Tab-separated table of C-alpha atoms in Angstrom:
chain	number	residue	atom	x	y	z
L	1052	UNK	CA	-46.321	-57.669	155.477
L	1053	UNK	CA	-46.242	-59.395	152.117
L	1054	UNK	CA	-47.671	-62.424	150.423
L	1055	UNK	CA	-45.735	-62.766	147.171
L	1056	UNK	CA	-47.648	-65.858	146.044
L	1057	UNK	CA	-51.409	-66.267	146.001
L	1058	UNK	CA	-52.657	-68.515	148.795
L	1059	UNK	CA	-56.039	-69.850	149.706
L	1060	UNK	CA	-57.551	-67.678	151.831
L	1061	UNK	CA	-59.850	-43.883	147.144
L	1062	UNK	CA	-56.736	-43.380	144.819
L	1063	UNK	CA	-54.973	-46.157	142.846
L	1064	UNK	CA	-51.611	-46.407	141.118
L	1065	UNK	CA	-50.941	-49.320	138.848
L	1066	UNK	CA	-48.225	-51.044	136.875
L	1067	UNK	CA	-49.119	-51.200	133.227
L	1068	UNK	CA	-47.882	-54.294	131.401
L	1069	UNK	CA	-46.187	-52.256	128.676
L	1070	UNK	CA	-44.526	-49.919	131.224
L	1071	UNK	CA	-41.942	-52.600	131.980
L	1072	UNK	CA	-40.686	-52.238	128.434
L	1073	UNK	CA	-40.601	-48.443	128.499
L	1074	UNK	CA	-43.487	-47.965	126.061
L	1075	UNK	CA	-45.884	-46.037	128.287
L	1076	UNK	CA	-46.045	-44.328	131.647
L	1077	UNK	CA	-47.779	-46.295	134.410
L	1078	UNK	CA	-51.478	-45.443	134.608
L	1079	UNK	CA	-52.952	-43.813	137.669
L	1080	UNK	CA	-56.514	-43.250	138.780
L	1081	UNK	CA	-56.234	-40.120	140.928
L	1082	UNK	CA	-59.014	-38.474	142.838
L	1083	UNK	CA	-58.572	-35.325	140.714
L	1084	UNK	CA	-57.552	-36.235	137.137
L	1085	UNK	CA	-57.431	-32.573	136.103
L	1086	UNK	CA	-54.825	-31.870	138.784
L	1087	UNK	CA	-52.792	-34.948	137.810
L	1088	UNK	CA	-52.576	-33.736	134.208
L	1089	UNK	CA	-51.616	-30.282	135.434
L	1090	UNK	CA	-48.815	-31.654	137.651
L	1091	UNK	CA	-47.545	-34.526	135.512
L	1092	UNK	CA	-48.378	-33.590	131.945
L	1093	UNK	CA	-47.600	-36.497	129.636
L	1094	UNK	CA	-45.477	-38.330	132.212
L	1095	UNK	CA	-48.460	-40.314	133.476
L	1096	UNK	CA	-51.420	-42.000	131.909
L	1097	UNK	CA	-54.478	-40.913	133.847
L	1098	UNK	CA	-57.558	-43.092	133.944
L	1099	UNK	CA	-60.849	-42.068	135.452
L	1100	UNK	CA	-62.872	-43.805	138.094
L	1101	UNK	CA	-63.866	-43.494	141.716
L	1102	UNK	CA	-62.957	-46.242	144.190
L	1103	UNK	CA	-65.961	-45.209	146.276
L	1104	UNK	CA	-68.188	-45.922	143.260
L	1105	UNK	CA	-66.824	-49.102	141.616
L	1106	UNK	CA	-69.299	-48.876	138.742
L	1107	UNK	CA	-67.283	-45.850	137.489
L	1108	UNK	CA	-64.026	-47.800	137.177
L	1109	UNK	CA	-64.869	-49.251	133.761
L	1110	UNK	CA	-61.588	-50.038	132.058
L	1111	UNK	CA	-59.367	-48.464	134.729
L	1112	UNK	CA	-57.737	-51.837	135.521
L	1113	UNK	CA	-57.336	-53.043	131.921
L	1114	UNK	CA	-53.782	-54.246	131.133
L	1115	UNK	CA	-52.662	-53.748	134.736
L	1116	UNK	CA	-50.360	-56.266	136.472
L	1117	UNK	CA	-50.179	-54.688	139.905
L	1118	UNK	CA	-52.154	-52.106	141.791
L	1119	UNK	CA	-51.318	-49.697	144.620
L	1120	UNK	CA	-54.587	-49.274	146.458
L	1121	UNK	CA	-55.934	-46.960	149.127
L	1122	UNK	CA	-59.548	-47.961	149.163
L	1123	UNK	CA	-62.692	-47.290	151.107
L	1124	UNK	CA	-63.897	-50.292	153.111
L	1125	UNK	CA	-67.483	-50.106	151.867
L	1126	UNK	CA	-66.421	-50.889	148.296
L	1127	UNK	CA	-63.175	-52.803	148.824
L	1128	UNK	CA	-64.563	-56.233	147.920
L	1129	UNK	CA	-66.109	-54.975	144.680
L	1130	UNK	CA	-62.996	-53.005	143.666
L	1131	UNK	CA	-60.760	-56.020	144.337
L	1132	UNK	CA	-63.154	-58.311	142.441
L	1133	UNK	CA	-63.025	-56.012	139.406
L	1134	UNK	CA	-59.238	-55.816	139.594
L	1135	UNK	CA	-58.942	-59.611	139.735
L	1136	UNK	CA	-61.384	-60.109	136.853
L	1137	UNK	CA	-59.427	-57.745	134.613
L	1138	UNK	CA	-56.111	-59.504	135.228
L	1139	UNK	CA	-54.467	-57.701	138.135
L	1140	UNK	CA	-52.053	-60.164	139.770
L	1141	UNK	CA	-50.686	-58.246	142.770
L	1142	UNK	CA	-52.251	-55.593	145.025
L	1143	UNK	CA	-50.272	-53.351	147.370
L	1144	UNK	CA	-52.515	-51.850	150.052
L	1145	UNK	CA	-51.771	-48.634	151.907
L	1146	UNK	CA	-53.041	-49.688	155.319
L	1147	UNK	CA	-52.060	-48.542	158.820
L	1148	UNK	CA	-50.069	-49.716	161.821
L	1149	UNK	CA	-53.356	-49.575	163.731
L	1150	UNK	CA	-54.201	-52.979	162.211
L	1151	UNK	CA	-51.051	-54.537	163.684
L	1152	UNK	CA	-51.607	-52.855	167.039
L	1153	UNK	CA	-55.280	-53.830	167.252
L	1154	UNK	CA	-56.553	-50.244	167.098
L	1155	UNK	CA	-58.233	-50.427	163.696
L	1156	UNK	CA	-61.991	-50.645	163.989
L	1157	UNK	CA	-62.811	-51.911	160.537
L	1158	UNK	CA	-61.485	-49.378	158.052
L	1159	UNK	CA	-58.088	-50.751	157.057
L	1160	UNK	CA	-58.711	-54.305	158.247
L	1161	UNK	CA	-61.781	-54.564	156.001
L	1162	UNK	CA	-59.756	-53.526	152.957
L	1163	UNK	CA	-56.930	-55.909	153.905
L	1164	UNK	CA	-59.387	-58.798	154.289
L	1165	UNK	CA	-60.895	-58.148	150.852
L	1166	UNK	CA	-57.447	-58.246	149.271
L	1167	UNK	CA	-56.293	-61.330	151.216
L	1168	UNK	CA	-59.517	-63.175	150.346
L	1169	UNK	CA	-59.067	-62.432	146.624
L	1170	UNK	CA	-56.439	-65.128	146.100
L	1171	UNK	CA	-54.112	-62.580	144.487
L	1172	UNK	CA	-50.573	-61.865	145.596
L	1173	UNK	CA	-50.599	-58.961	148.050
L	1174	UNK	CA	-48.451	-56.603	150.107
L	1175	UNK	CA	-49.743	-54.614	153.081
L	1176	UNK	CA	-47.931	-51.354	153.832
L	1177	UNK	CA	-48.685	-50.331	157.428
L	1178	UNK	CA	-47.022	-47.001	158.222
L	1179	UNK	CA	-47.199	-45.706	161.776
L	1180	UNK	CA	-47.466	-42.044	160.796
L	1181	UNK	CA	-46.994	-39.612	157.954
L	1182	UNK	CA	-45.077	-36.456	158.775
L	1183	UNK	CA	-47.579	-34.385	156.793
L	1184	UNK	CA	-50.255	-35.407	159.301
L	1185	UNK	CA	-48.187	-33.929	162.119
L	1186	UNK	CA	-47.551	-30.513	160.562
L	1187	UNK	CA	-50.558	-28.851	162.246
L	1188	UNK	CA	-49.344	-30.136	165.604
L	1189	UNK	CA	-45.567	-29.740	165.343
L	1190	UNK	CA	-45.031	-27.361	162.414
L	1191	UNK	CA	-45.328	-24.034	164.211
L	1192	UNK	CA	-43.442	-25.237	167.252
L	1193	UNK	CA	-40.529	-26.451	165.125
L	1194	UNK	CA	-40.503	-23.227	163.168
L	1195	UNK	CA	-40.353	-20.991	166.237
L	1196	UNK	CA	-37.974	-23.110	168.302
L	1197	UNK	CA	-35.309	-23.703	165.656
L	1198	UNK	CA	-32.168	-21.599	165.888
L	1199	UNK	CA	-32.279	-18.637	163.539
L	1200	UNK	CA	-29.709	-18.563	160.773
L	1201	UNK	CA	-27.011	-15.960	161.226
L	1202	UNK	CA	-27.310	-15.502	165.001
């Protein structure tokens, strides 16, 4: 679901304005900045902040055009307000198919509403499942039922 033009109506990845021209890596605001530096080194610009505590975001959204957002519903409106006020133009939300199917009880739909109400361009990504979530259920079964190599 996407809304490429504005209409009336807790980990972030962003698109830095200068990234388009190859000058810097796109900033990210991961849950564990120390781990991001360990994994990515100089390939990413890491900013600090906690989407569950919007007062910690500070300059995290400065010079950002677009934002990939997986937010907590309790702070979604404040996070989106800060993003809008610092110049973010487009927000992509990692939501869930549960919203489409009517099974979401306020988590993802609250975040979606905050973004839609912002007046910014938006895209809602609503995956049905992530394979990583199924590993505890299907992982062992797949491992033991697959044909062994060399038999």
